[in-house]
């Protein structure tokens, strides 16, 4: 995370221009390199970042999904559970749940169901459904969808139904 923090330690007006290369280097040099065995030395600084920078960091993890392990995701959860598991932080929890799905971190399935029944925007639910489908968890996707079917807007419900039927 040190790469991101160095950039953000400059004047506040520059913080919105975080280059993706910084986040990429940060992910590869810290979390993936450590393999979930320990946290980076300055991992607490992540909390001080703007949410957009936290989102970029999680997006970089998603872009490096082939190098991710369950241990890395568990370590990130341990370090930042108060941020990542807060259902009101849709941008963060949606990405964390996708990381959990990719690494078969099934202990988060109940949280996933709770999240999918509390957020109605397709922007935050469609990527999670798609991740379930892409990772061979169609049964879980159908179960979660059926549990919360009445919660979704009719247009969202129809879109989810079509995506679930399309892969059958």
PDB file of C-alpha atoms in Angstrom:
ATOM      1  CA  UNK A   1       0.000   0.000   0.000  1.00  0.00           C
ATOM      2  CA  UNK A   2       3.068   2.186   0.388  1.00  0.00           C
ATOM      3  CA  UNK A   3       3.021   3.083  -3.305  1.00  0.00           C
ATOM      4  CA  UNK A   4      -0.437   4.591  -3.033  1.00  0.00           C
ATOM      5  CA  UNK A   5       0.378   6.390   0.198  1.00  0.00           C
ATOM      6  CA  UNK A   6       3.414   8.104  -1.216  1.00  0.00           C
ATOM      7  CA  UNK A   7       1.251   9.607  -3.939  1.00  0.00           C
ATOM      8  CA  UNK A   8      -1.453  10.645  -1.501  1.00  0.00           C
ATOM      9  CA  UNK A   9       0.976  12.304   0.865  1.00  0.00           C
ATOM     10  CA  UNK A  10       1.325  15.158  -1.621  1.00  0.00           C
ATOM     11  CA  UNK A  11      -1.071  18.092  -1.656  1.00  0.00           C
ATOM     12  CA  UNK A  12      -4.736  17.199  -1.410  1.00  0.00           C
ATOM     13  CA  UNK A  13      -5.716  18.689  -4.757  1.00  0.00           C
ATOM     14  CA  UNK A  14      -3.649  16.042  -6.587  1.00  0.00           C
ATOM     15  CA  UNK A  15      -5.229  13.044  -4.891  1.00  0.00           C
ATOM     16  CA  UNK A  16      -7.863  12.464  -7.523  1.00  0.00           C
ATOM     17  CA  UNK A  17      -5.229  11.767 -10.188  1.00  0.00           C
ATOM     18  CA  UNK A  18      -3.904   8.520  -8.716  1.00  0.00           C
ATOM     19  CA  UNK A  19      -2.356   6.626 -11.619  1.00  0.00           C
ATOM     20  CA  UNK A  20      -3.383   3.011 -11.950  1.00  0.00           C
ATOM     21  CA  UNK A  21       0.275   2.031 -12.326  1.00  0.00           C
ATOM     22  CA  UNK A  22       0.875   3.017  -8.702  1.00  0.00           C
ATOM     23  CA  UNK A  23      -1.931   0.788  -7.484  1.00  0.00           C
ATOM     24  CA  UNK A  24      -0.768  -2.046  -9.746  1.00  0.00           C
ATOM     25  CA  UNK A  25       2.759  -1.880  -8.416  1.00  0.00           C
ATOM     26  CA  UNK A  26       1.434  -1.680  -4.907  1.00  0.00           C
ATOM     27  CA  UNK A  27      -0.703  -4.815  -5.276  1.00  0.00           C
ATOM     28  CA  UNK A  28       2.115  -6.829  -6.827  1.00  0.00           C
ATOM     29  CA  UNK A  29       4.811  -5.692  -4.408  1.00  0.00           C
ATOM     30  CA  UNK A  30       2.846  -6.038  -1.211  1.00  0.00           C
ATOM     31  CA  UNK A  31      -0.227  -8.233  -0.981  1.00  0.00           C
ATOM     32  CA  UNK A  32       0.592 -10.738  -3.703  1.00  0.00           C
ATOM     33  CA  UNK A  33       4.272 -10.908  -2.789  1.00  0.00           C
ATOM     34  CA  UNK A  34       3.436 -11.488   0.899  1.00  0.00           C
ATOM     35  CA  UNK A  35       0.886 -14.141  -0.081  1.00  0.00           C
ATOM     36  CA  UNK A  36      -1.416 -13.365   2.826  1.00  0.00           C
ATOM     37  CA  UNK A  37       1.160 -14.486   5.373  1.00  0.00           C
ATOM     38  CA  UNK A  38       1.414 -11.007   6.838  1.00  0.00           C
ATOM     39  CA  UNK A  39       0.190  -7.481   6.265  1.00  0.00           C
ATOM     40  CA  UNK A  40       2.299  -4.804   4.579  1.00  0.00           C
ATOM     41  CA  UNK A  41       4.106  -2.630   7.112  1.00  0.00           C
ATOM     42  CA  UNK A  42       2.017   0.462   6.513  1.00  0.00           C
ATOM     43  CA  UNK A  43      -1.312  -1.184   5.738  1.00  0.00           C
ATOM     44  CA  UNK A  44      -3.180   1.089   8.187  1.00  0.00           C
ATOM     45  CA  UNK A  45      -2.599   4.041   5.868  1.00  0.00           C
ATOM     46  CA  UNK A  46      -5.135   2.484   3.504  1.00  0.00           C
ATOM     47  CA  UNK A  47      -7.852   3.768   5.851  1.00  0.00           C
ATOM     48  CA  UNK A  48      -6.816   7.374   5.211  1.00  0.00           C
ATOM     49  CA  UNK A  49      -7.203   7.134   1.455  1.00  0.00           C
ATOM     50  CA  UNK A  50     -10.164   8.505  -0.405  1.00  0.00           C
ATOM     51  CA  UNK A  51     -12.651   5.844  -1.359  1.00  0.00           C
ATOM     52  CA  UNK A  52     -11.740   6.177  -5.043  1.00  0.00           C
ATOM     53  CA  UNK A  53      -8.158   5.140  -4.243  1.00  0.00           C
ATOM     54  CA  UNK A  54      -9.431   2.192  -2.203  1.00  0.00           C
ATOM     55  CA  UNK A  55     -11.595   1.203  -5.173  1.00  0.00           C
ATOM     56  CA  UNK A  56      -8.601   1.416  -7.519  1.00  0.00           C
ATOM     57  CA  UNK A  57      -6.645  -0.838  -5.176  1.00  0.00           C
ATOM     58  CA  UNK A  58      -9.442  -3.444  -5.103  1.00  0.00           C
ATOM     59  CA  UNK A  59      -9.834  -3.201  -8.887  1.00  0.00           C
ATOM     60  CA  UNK A  60      -6.138  -3.962  -9.249  1.00  0.00           C
ATOM     61  CA  UNK A  61      -6.609  -7.041  -7.082  1.00  0.00           C
ATOM     62  CA  UNK A  62      -9.481  -8.101  -9.343  1.00  0.00           C
ATOM     63  CA  UNK A  63      -7.279  -7.527 -12.395  1.00  0.00           C
ATOM     64  CA  UNK A  64      -4.671  -9.828 -10.821  1.00  0.00           C
ATOM     65  CA  UNK A  65      -7.141 -12.558  -9.930  1.00  0.00           C
ATOM     66  CA  UNK A  66      -4.907 -15.294 -11.318  1.00  0.00           C
ATOM     67  CA  UNK A  67      -2.365 -14.501  -8.583  1.00  0.00           C
ATOM     68  CA  UNK A  68      -4.933 -14.180  -5.797  1.00  0.00           C
ATOM     69  CA  UNK A  69      -5.312 -16.769  -3.115  1.00  0.00           C
ATOM     70  CA  UNK A  70      -7.869 -17.210  -0.417  1.00  0.00           C
ATOM     71  CA  UNK A  71      -5.164 -16.422   2.132  1.00  0.00           C
ATOM     72  CA  UNK A  72      -4.583 -12.989   0.587  1.00  0.00           C
ATOM     73  CA  UNK A  73      -8.307 -12.191   0.636  1.00  0.00           C
ATOM     74  CA  UNK A  74      -8.588 -13.388   4.247  1.00  0.00           C
ATOM     75  CA  UNK A  75      -5.663 -11.128   5.215  1.00  0.00           C
ATOM     76  CA  UNK A  76      -7.217  -8.130   3.487  1.00  0.00           C
ATOM     77  CA  UNK A  77     -10.500  -8.849   5.262  1.00  0.00           C
ATOM     78  CA  UNK A  78      -8.700  -9.145   8.593  1.00  0.00           C
ATOM     79  CA  UNK A  79      -6.942  -5.818   8.039  1.00  0.00           C
ATOM     80  CA  UNK A  80      -9.958  -3.891   6.720  1.00  0.00           C
ATOM     81  CA  UNK A  81     -13.128  -5.733   7.710  1.00  0.00           C
ATOM     82  CA  UNK A  82     -14.744  -2.577   9.097  1.00  0.00           C
ATOM     83  CA  UNK A  83     -14.347  -0.874   5.707  1.00  0.00           C
ATOM     84  CA  UNK A  84     -14.875  -3.749   3.306  1.00  0.00           C
ATOM     85  CA  UNK A  85     -17.791  -5.459   5.019  1.00  0.00           C
ATOM     86  CA  UNK A  86     -19.893  -2.352   5.550  1.00  0.00           C
ATOM     87  CA  UNK A  87     -22.985  -2.813   3.409  1.00  0.00           C
ATOM     88  CA  UNK A  88     -23.353   0.964   3.101  1.00  0.00           C
ATOM     89  CA  UNK A  89     -19.998   1.132   1.279  1.00  0.00           C
ATOM     90  CA  UNK A  90     -21.314  -0.430  -1.946  1.00  0.00           C
ATOM     91  CA  UNK A  91     -18.226   0.321  -4.024  1.00  0.00           C
ATOM     92  CA  UNK A  92     -15.968  -1.522  -1.579  1.00  0.00           C
ATOM     93  CA  UNK A  93     -18.114  -4.455  -0.469  1.00  0.00           C
ATOM     94  CA  UNK A  94     -19.121  -5.302  -4.034  1.00  0.00           C
ATOM     95  CA  UNK A  95     -15.468  -5.644  -5.003  1.00  0.00           C
ATOM     96  CA  UNK A  96     -14.571  -7.543  -1.851  1.00  0.00           C
ATOM     97  CA  UNK A  97     -17.401 -10.031  -2.447  1.00  0.00           C
ATOM     98  CA  UNK A  98     -16.119 -10.554  -5.984  1.00  0.00           C
ATOM     99  CA  UNK A  99     -12.661 -11.310  -4.536  1.00  0.00           C
ATOM    100  CA  UNK A 100     -14.269 -13.777  -2.120  1.00  0.00           C
ATOM    101  CA  UNK A 101     -16.102 -15.506  -4.988  1.00  0.00           C
ATOM    102  CA  UNK A 102     -12.945 -15.752  -7.110  1.00  0.00           C
ATOM    103  CA  UNK A 103     -10.940 -17.339  -4.284  1.00  0.00           C
ATOM    104  CA  UNK A 104     -13.761 -19.632  -3.078  1.00  0.00           C
ATOM    105  CA  UNK A 105     -13.979 -17.875   0.252  1.00  0.00           C
ATOM    106  CA  UNK A 106     -17.370 -19.455   0.901  1.00  0.00           C
ATOM    107  CA  UNK A 107     -17.658 -18.170   4.473  1.00  0.00           C
ATOM    108  CA  UNK A 108     -18.835 -14.914   2.905  1.00  0.00           C
ATOM    109  CA  UNK A 109     -21.873 -16.464   1.189  1.00  0.00           C
ATOM    110  CA  UNK A 110     -24.255 -15.290   3.918  1.00  0.00           C
ATOM    111  CA  UNK A 111     -22.870 -11.760   3.694  1.00  0.00           C
ATOM    112  CA  UNK A 112     -23.221 -11.996  -0.079  1.00  0.00           C
ATOM    113  CA  UNK A 113     -26.886 -12.930   0.263  1.00  0.00           C
ATOM    114  CA  UNK A 114     -27.481 -10.134   2.778  1.00  0.00           C
ATOM    115  CA  UNK A 115     -25.777  -7.624   0.473  1.00  0.00           C
ATOM    116  CA  UNK A 116     -27.704  -8.769  -2.595  1.00  0.00           C
ATOM    117  CA  UNK A 117     -30.962  -8.339  -0.673  1.00  0.00           C
ATOM    118  CA  UNK A 118     -30.164  -4.824   0.493  1.00  0.00           C
ATOM    119  CA  UNK A 119     -28.813  -3.166  -2.666  1.00  0.00           C
ATOM    120  CA  UNK A 120     -31.170  -2.678  -5.557  1.00  0.00           C
ATOM    121  CA  UNK A 121     -28.916  -0.934  -8.059  1.00  0.00           C
ATOM    122  CA  UNK A 122     -27.773  -3.144 -10.892  1.00  0.00           C
ATOM    123  CA  UNK A 123     -24.461  -1.297 -10.893  1.00  0.00           C
ATOM    124  CA  UNK A 124     -23.664  -2.991  -7.582  1.00  0.00           C
ATOM    125  CA  UNK A 125     -25.459  -6.305  -7.980  1.00  0.00           C
ATOM    126  CA  UNK A 126     -24.865  -7.337 -11.590  1.00  0.00           C
ATOM    127  CA  UNK A 127     -21.057  -7.671 -11.194  1.00  0.00           C
ATOM    128  CA  UNK A 128     -21.557  -9.978  -8.199  1.00  0.00           C
ATOM    129  CA  UNK A 129     -24.082 -12.138 -10.054  1.00  0.00           C
ATOM    130  CA  UNK A 130     -21.751 -12.239 -13.058  1.00  0.00           C
ATOM    131  CA  UNK A 131     -18.793 -13.245 -10.879  1.00  0.00           C
ATOM    132  CA  UNK A 132     -20.842 -16.078  -9.408  1.00  0.00           C
ATOM    133  CA  UNK A 133     -21.766 -17.293 -12.888  1.00  0.00           C
ATOM    134  CA  UNK A 134     -18.226 -16.911 -14.265  1.00  0.00           C
ATOM    135  CA  UNK A 135     -16.800 -18.922 -11.366  1.00  0.00           C
ATOM    136  CA  UNK A 136     -19.151 -21.866 -11.673  1.00  0.00           C
ATOM    137  CA  UNK A 137     -21.474 -20.892  -8.849  1.00  0.00           C
ATOM    138  CA  UNK A 138     -24.664 -20.646 -10.852  1.00  0.00           C
ATOM    139  CA  UNK A 139     -26.607 -22.562  -8.180  1.00  0.00           C
ATOM    140  CA  UNK A 140     -25.645 -19.990  -5.554  1.00  0.00           C
ATOM    141  CA  UNK A 141     -26.544 -17.163  -7.940  1.00  0.00           C
ATOM    142  CA  UNK A 142     -29.994 -18.701  -8.521  1.00  0.00           C
ATOM    143  CA  UNK A 143     -30.499 -19.306  -4.792  1.00  0.00           C
ATOM    144  CA  UNK A 144     -29.607 -15.706  -3.908  1.00  0.00           C
ATOM    145  CA  UNK A 145     -31.711 -14.335  -6.749  1.00  0.00           C
ATOM    146  CA  UNK A 146     -34.755 -16.386  -5.755  1.00  0.00           C
ATOM    147  CA  UNK A 147     -34.382 -15.373  -2.109  1.00  0.00           C
ATOM    148  CA  UNK A 148     -34.491 -11.675  -3.035  1.00  0.00           C
ATOM    149  CA  UNK A 149     -36.513 -11.750  -6.253  1.00  0.00           C
ATOM    150  CA  UNK A 150     -39.317  -9.563  -4.913  1.00  0.00           C
ATOM    151  CA  UNK A 151     -36.831  -6.929  -3.701  1.00  0.00           C
ATOM    152  CA  UNK A 152     -35.458  -6.143  -7.161  1.00  0.00           C
ATOM    153  CA  UNK A 153     -36.949  -3.594  -9.510  1.00  0.00           C
ATOM    154  CA  UNK A 154     -38.863  -5.322 -12.355  1.00  0.00           C
ATOM    155  CA  UNK A 155     -36.259  -4.254 -14.929  1.00  0.00           C
ATOM    156  CA  UNK A 156     -33.394  -5.539 -12.773  1.00  0.00           C
ATOM    157  CA  UNK A 157     -35.299  -8.743 -12.064  1.00  0.00           C
ATOM    158  CA  UNK A 158     -35.794  -9.332 -15.781  1.00  0.00           C
ATOM    159  CA  UNK A 159     -32.124  -8.640 -16.553  1.00  0.00           C
ATOM    160  CA  UNK A 160     -31.012 -11.099 -13.850  1.00  0.00           C
ATOM    161  CA  UNK A 161     -33.468 -13.720 -15.093  1.00  0.00           C
ATOM    162  CA  UNK A 162     -32.168 -13.359 -18.635  1.00  0.00           C
ATOM    163  CA  UNK A 163     -28.540 -13.665 -17.564  1.00  0.00           C
ATOM    164  CA  UNK A 164     -29.321 -16.750 -15.458  1.00  0.00           C
ATOM    165  CA  UNK A 165     -31.350 -18.356 -18.247  1.00  0.00           C
ATOM    166  CA  UNK A 166     -28.746 -17.449 -20.892  1.00  0.00           C
ATOM    167  CA  UNK A 167     -26.085 -19.603 -19.234  1.00  0.00           C
ATOM    168  CA  UNK A 168     -28.314 -22.661 -18.760  1.00  0.00           C
TER     169      UNK A 168
END
